Amino acid sequence: PVEEYGSRGREEATGRGVGTLAVKMLKRLNRRPEQTRTAIQGFGNVGSHAAKYLHEAAFPIVAVSDVTGAYVNPKGLNIPDMLSYSLKNKGLLSGYQGAQRIQPDDLLGLDVELLIPAALGDVINAKNVDQVKAGLIIEGANGPIDPEADAKLNERNVLVLPDILANAGGVTVSYFEWAQNRQHYKWTLDRVRQELDRTLSEAFESVWQESVSKKVSLRTAAFMLAIQRVKRASELAGWFV
């Protein structure tokens, strides 16, 4: 809680980060949000905040899911209505009448441009990877794509923004929380959002440039940069690497 040394914007941070990076990626690809049909697996803390951000950014979100099922509308879901419904229904979408209900796993194979797995690990795996039609995937969850599926997606030139970057919004604002407490000074919500967007945008550009220059996937590029930075920091600290 903010009253107990928490930070404003921490609850929304991971989902907002996913949304921020989705917008950033589309700009790099010269694509428009309005033409990017999106499916989000998971409507908890990460998925719901990502859905809210992307809806406000004009992405047509055609499917979302939670443990009760997947909810689909090819013309675009009414995300504000779904958020309001879930808040009144113990955080669940069960019984929601504003969309067609399908099996949760079927969401992964929908014909969309952007897929955001924001629930569990290994949901895209060797058994179902061939069903995935999305050309862009942003990993909102930790490890939602297993290594074998990741290799197959890479072979198909599916662009995957890895979890090491994509869901880093939460830990980033946790760092901001620590910094605020060290200063004994609370930031406004606007400042938290601005700093988060700036930090993630700079990280995305670094990973993108590394991917292009080294001709590797975004996942490999992210790990390469991370290792380089740890190595450099260790050298400056006088540690043997």
Short mmCIF file of C-alpha atoms in Angstrom, two decimals, residues 52-190:
data_model
loop_
_atom_site.label_atom_id
_atom_site.label_comp_id
_atom_site.label_asym_id
_atom_site.label_seq_id
_atom_site.Cartn_x
_atom_site.Cartn_y
_atom_site.Cartn_z
CA LYS A 52 -6.94 -1.39 -20.35
CA TYR A 53 -3.81 0.30 -21.71
CA LEU A 54 -4.10 -1.24 -25.17
CA HIS A 55 -7.82 -0.50 -25.41
CA GLU A 56 -7.11 3.14 -24.66
CA ALA A 57 -4.38 3.04 -27.33
CA ALA A 58 -6.98 1.91 -29.92
CA PHE A 59 -5.94 -1.75 -30.20
CA PRO A 60 -8.95 -3.92 -31.10
CA ILE A 61 -8.84 -6.55 -28.36
CA VAL A 62 -10.85 -9.42 -29.78
CA ALA A 63 -10.25 -12.02 -27.06
CA VAL A 64 -9.30 -12.31 -23.41
CA SER A 65 -9.37 -15.27 -21.07
CA ASP A 66 -9.23 -16.20 -17.42
CA VAL A 67 -9.65 -19.49 -15.55
CA THR A 68 -13.37 -19.54 -16.39
CA GLY A 69 -12.95 -19.46 -20.16
CA ALA A 70 -11.99 -17.31 -23.12
CA TYR A 71 -14.26 -14.51 -24.29
CA VAL A 72 -14.28 -13.48 -27.93
CA ASN A 73 -15.76 -10.75 -30.11
CA PRO A 74 -14.24 -10.40 -33.62
CA LYS A 75 -15.35 -6.75 -33.70
CA GLY A 76 -13.55 -5.96 -30.45
CA LEU A 77 -14.43 -6.51 -26.81
CA ASN A 78 -15.82 -3.83 -24.52
CA ILE A 79 -12.82 -3.81 -22.19
CA PRO A 80 -14.11 -1.15 -19.74
CA ASP A 81 -17.30 -3.20 -19.33
CA MET A 82 -15.31 -6.40 -18.76
CA LEU A 83 -13.07 -4.71 -16.20
CA SER A 84 -16.11 -3.39 -14.35
CA TYR A 85 -17.79 -6.81 -14.47
CA SER A 86 -14.75 -8.66 -13.13
CA LEU A 87 -14.37 -6.21 -10.24
CA LYS A 88 -17.95 -6.97 -9.19
CA ASN A 89 -17.48 -10.72 -9.71
CA LYS A 90 -14.51 -11.49 -7.44
CA GLY A 91 -12.06 -10.77 -10.24
CA LEU A 92 -13.58 -13.35 -12.60
CA LEU A 93 -15.33 -13.16 -15.96
CA SER A 94 -17.61 -16.15 -15.33
CA GLY A 95 -21.13 -15.39 -16.49
CA TYR A 96 -20.11 -12.46 -18.67
CA GLN A 97 -22.69 -12.11 -21.46
CA GLY A 98 -21.04 -9.51 -23.66
CA ALA A 99 -18.96 -11.94 -25.72
CA GLN A 100 -18.88 -15.47 -27.10
CA ARG A 101 -17.32 -17.96 -24.69
CA ILE A 102 -14.81 -20.54 -25.95
CA GLN A 103 -12.36 -22.91 -24.28
CA PRO A 104 -9.41 -21.07 -22.67
CA ASP A 105 -6.72 -22.89 -24.69
CA ASP A 106 -8.47 -22.04 -27.97
CA LEU A 107 -7.48 -18.41 -27.53
CA LEU A 108 -3.86 -19.22 -28.41
CA GLY A 109 -4.85 -20.32 -31.91
CA LEU A 110 -7.06 -17.39 -32.85
CA ASP A 111 -6.41 -15.47 -36.06
CA VAL A 112 -4.91 -12.29 -34.60
CA GLU A 113 -1.88 -10.11 -35.23
CA LEU A 114 -0.76 -9.84 -31.59
CA LEU A 115 -0.89 -12.51 -28.90
CA ILE A 116 -0.11 -11.71 -25.27
CA PRO A 117 0.23 -14.76 -23.00
CA ALA A 118 -0.10 -13.18 -19.55
CA ALA A 119 -1.03 -16.09 -17.32
CA LEU A 120 1.13 -19.18 -16.84
CA GLY A 121 4.43 -20.64 -18.00
CA ASP A 122 4.86 -23.03 -20.95
CA VAL A 123 1.39 -22.39 -22.36
CA ILE A 124 2.86 -22.30 -25.88
CA ASN A 125 4.71 -25.55 -26.31
CA ALA A 126 5.67 -28.25 -28.79
CA LYS A 127 2.13 -29.64 -28.77
CA ASN A 128 0.30 -26.45 -29.73
CA VAL A 129 2.85 -24.11 -31.30
CA ASP A 130 1.71 -24.99 -34.82
CA GLN A 131 -1.75 -23.66 -33.96
CA VAL A 132 -0.43 -20.17 -33.16
CA LYS A 133 -1.35 -17.76 -35.96
CA ALA A 134 -0.16 -14.47 -34.46
CA GLY A 135 2.87 -12.86 -36.05
CA LEU A 136 3.72 -10.92 -32.87
CA ILE A 137 3.90 -12.30 -29.35
CA ILE A 138 4.61 -10.32 -26.18
CA GLU A 139 5.39 -12.44 -23.12
CA GLY A 140 3.40 -10.91 -20.29
CA ALA A 141 3.84 -14.01 -18.13
CA ASN A 142 7.11 -15.58 -17.01
CA GLY A 143 8.27 -18.19 -19.51
CA PRO A 144 4.98 -18.68 -21.40
CA ILE A 145 6.82 -20.19 -24.40
CA ASP A 146 8.91 -23.31 -23.91
CA PRO A 147 12.31 -23.58 -25.67
CA GLU A 148 11.16 -25.98 -28.40
CA ALA A 149 8.18 -23.81 -29.29
CA ASP A 150 10.35 -20.70 -29.18
CA ALA A 151 12.71 -22.24 -31.74
CA LYS A 152 9.81 -23.09 -34.04
CA LEU A 153 8.36 -19.60 -33.77
CA ASN A 154 11.76 -18.15 -34.60
CA GLU A 155 11.96 -20.37 -37.70
CA ARG A 156 8.58 -19.00 -38.78
CA ASN A 157 9.80 -15.41 -38.24
CA VAL A 158 7.24 -14.81 -35.50
CA LEU A 159 8.49 -11.80 -33.55
CA VAL A 160 8.60 -12.59 -29.83
CA LEU A 161 9.28 -9.89 -27.24
CA PRO A 162 10.74 -11.92 -24.35
CA ASP A 163 9.59 -11.85 -20.76
CA ILE A 164 12.96 -10.57 -19.55
CA LEU A 165 11.95 -7.24 -21.11
CA ALA A 166 8.21 -7.46 -21.72
CA ASN A 167 7.08 -7.96 -18.12
CA ALA A 168 9.83 -5.93 -16.48
CA GLY A 169 7.48 -3.08 -15.64
CA GLY A 170 6.69 -4.52 -12.23
CA VAL A 171 10.23 -4.93 -11.00
CA THR A 172 11.10 -1.55 -12.49
CA VAL A 173 8.48 0.22 -10.39
CA SER A 174 9.57 -1.86 -7.39
CA TYR A 175 12.99 -0.28 -7.90
CA PHE A 176 11.32 3.14 -8.12
CA GLU A 177 9.58 2.31 -4.84
CA TRP A 178 12.94 1.59 -3.21
CA ALA A 179 14.39 4.82 -4.63
CA GLN A 180 11.46 6.85 -3.28
CA ASN A 181 11.86 5.37 0.18
CA ARG A 182 15.57 6.11 0.14
CA GLN A 183 14.72 9.72 -0.67
CA HIS A 184 11.77 9.85 1.76
CA TYR A 185 9.87 11.46 -1.09
CA LYS A 186 6.80 10.15 -2.89
CA TRP A 187 6.53 10.52 -6.65
CA THR A 188 3.24 11.39 -8.32
CA LEU A 189 1.52 8.74 -10.42
CA ASP A 190 2.32 10.75 -13.54
#
